[in-house]
Amino acid sequence: MSNAAATIHIVAAVILDDRGRALVVRKHGASRFIQPGGKPESGEGPLQALARELDEELRVQLRIASAIALGTFEDWAVNEPDHRVQAQAWWVQVEGTPQARAEIAELAWVPLQPPHGLPLAPLSEHHILPAVATRVTAR
């Protein structure tokens, strides 16, 4: 076994409100906020996995046609020590009002640009939110 950190592969959603703020979630027992999403199950495509996770965690329905791929990003995981997390991130629209369910303890809306006002995971703060901010500015 090498010293390379194990990598967790996930799908992550960026959901913006009408003020251009991004939804972030905090899991029970965690201190930092992350993008909603999670690990795909065997045989699931990325958007299938994202739709399932958003339904389980937030009780919202993903509008598949709205999904814009932001890219794949990697950084240190905040909830699994000594692990890297690699996320396929999507800017999406959803039906319904997000509610904290399952392993989600808290929801918050944060500005795309710092200061975010909350402790965010490095993946969100340094990769995913800047990617969305660039896209939003370009429109």
C-alpha positions as semicolon CSV with decimal commas, in nm:
position;residue;x (nm);y (nm);z (nm)
1;M;0,000;0,000;0,000
2;S;0,140;0,339;-0,098
3;N;0,115;0,663;0,098
4;A;-0,120;0,807;-0,163
5;A;-0,439;0,933;-0,008
6;A;-0,749;0,739;-0,101
7;T;-0,982;0,933;-0,329
8;I;-1,357;0,945;-0,276
9;H;-1,552;1,003;-0,598
10;I;-1,870;1,207;-0,566
11;V;-2,114;1,415;-0,763
12;A;-2,187;1,766;-0,639
13;A;-2,461;2,017;-0,715
14;V;-2,452;2,393;-0,726
15;I;-2,801;2,533;-0,672
16;L;-2,838;2,911;-0,686
17;D;-3,121;3,115;-0,540
18;D;-3,275;3,420;-0,707
19;R;-3,012;3,637;-0,538
20;G;-2,727;3,437;-0,690
21;R;-2,628;3,266;-0,366
22;A;-2,522;2,901;-0,359
23;L;-2,682;2,636;-0,141
24;V;-2,440;2,460;0,093
25;V;-2,514;2,186;0,345
26;R;-2,358;2,065;0,668
27;K;-2,374;1,699;0,767
28;H;-2,450;1,595;1,124
29;G;-2,126;1,607;1,325
30;A;-1,940;1,814;1,064
31;S;-1,813;2,168;1,109
32;R;-1,774;2,269;0,746
33;F;-2,035;2,321;0,478
34;I;-2,017;2,135;0,147
35;Q;-2,211;2,119;-0,180
36;P;-2,511;1,888;-0,179
37;G;-2,449;1,557;-0,353
38;G;-2,282;1,230;-0,272
39;K;-2,137;0,905;-0,394
40;P;-2,286;0,736;-0,701
41;E;-2,414;0,383;-0,647
42;S;-2,306;0,097;-0,871
43;G;-2,434;0,146;-1,224
44;E;-2,560;0,500;-1,168
45;G;-2,469;0,780;-1,405
46;P;-2,356;1,109;-1,249
47;L;-2,685;1,291;-1,298
48;Q;-2,886;0,989;-1,183
49;A;-2,679;0,985;-0,865
50;L;-2,720;1,359;-0,819
51;A;-3,097;1,338;-0,864
52;R;-3,119;1,059;-0,603
53;E;-2,894;1,241;-0,354
54;L;-3,083;1,571;-0,391
55;D;-3,412;1,391;-0,333
56;E;-3,276;1,203;-0,028
57;E;-3,094;1,496;0,132
58;L;-3,309;1,795;0,035
59;R;-3,640;1,657;-0,099
60;V;-3,601;1,848;-0,427
61;Q;-3,625;1,718;-0,783
62;L;-3,335;1,775;-1,018
63;R;-3,424;1,927;-1,355
64;I;-3,190;1,705;-1,558
65;A;-3,216;1,928;-1,867
66;S;-3,087;2,226;-1,664
67;A;-2,759;2,061;-1,563
68;I;-2,443;2,238;-1,676
69;A;-2,120;2,046;-1,617
70;L;-1,869;2,263;-1,430
71;G;-1,587;2,009;-1,441
72;T;-1,415;1,766;-1,209
73;F;-1,240;1,908;-0,903
74;E;-1,028;1,753;-0,631
75;D;-0,914;1,860;-0,285
76;W;-0,885;1,726;0,069
77;A;-1,201;1,576;0,216
78;V;-1,337;1,747;0,527
79;N;-1,543;1,460;0,666
80;E;-1,303;1,169;0,595
81;P;-0,954;1,228;0,737
82;D;-0,658;1,158;0,506
83;H;-0,883;1,125;0,203
84;R;-0,903;1,328;-0,114
85;V;-1,242;1,398;-0,262
86;Q;-1,296;1,425;-0,635
87;A;-1,624;1,580;-0,741
88;Q;-1,797;1,598;-1,074
89;A;-1,974;1,929;-1,022
90;W;-2,293;2,043;-1,193
91;W;-2,475;2,374;-1,188
92;V;-2,839;2,266;-1,168
93;Q;-3,194;2,384;-1,117
94;V;-3,436;2,199;-0,894
95;E;-3,808;2,179;-0,827
96;G;-3,916;2,229;-0,468
97;T;-3,780;2,405;-0,161
98;P;-3,466;2,245;-0,012
99;Q;-3,511;2,095;0,337
100;A;-3,241;1,934;0,552
101;R;-3,305;1,557;0,560
102;A;-3,113;1,230;0,606
103;E;-2,754;1,310;0,707
104;I;-2,794;1,685;0,651
105;A;-2,803;1,889;0,972
106;E;-2,823;2,240;0,827
107;L;-2,866;2,432;0,502
108;A;-2,731;2,777;0,422
109;W;-2,710;3,012;0,124
110;V;-2,370;3,174;0,070
111;P;-2,239;3,431;-0,178
112;L;-2,029;3,288;-0,462
113;Q;-1,746;3,531;-0,383
114;P;-1,567;3,544;-0,046
115;P;-1,629;3,624;0,230
116;H;-1,876;3,338;0,243
117;G;-1,958;3,392;0,610
118;L;-1,939;3,020;0,693
119;P;-1,661;2,761;0,710
120;L;-1,666;2,586;0,372
121;A;-1,490;2,272;0,255
122;P;-1,180;2,346;0,043
123;L;-1,347;2,179;-0,256
124;S;-1,639;2,424;-0,241
125;E;-1,440;2,732;-0,146
126;H;-1,141;2,696;-0,379
127;H;-1,283;2,505;-0,677
128;I;-1,657;2,466;-0,719
129;L;-1,787;2,809;-0,615
130;P;-1,518;2,996;-0,815
131;A;-1,609;2,783;-1,121
132;V;-1,973;2,886;-1,091
133;A;-1,886;3,250;-1,020
134;T;-1,689;3,257;-1,347
135;R;-1,985;3,114;-1,540
136;V;-2,237;3,351;-1,381
137;T;-2,017;3,653;-1,455
138;A;-1,975;3,541;-1,816
139;R;-2,351;3,542;-1,878
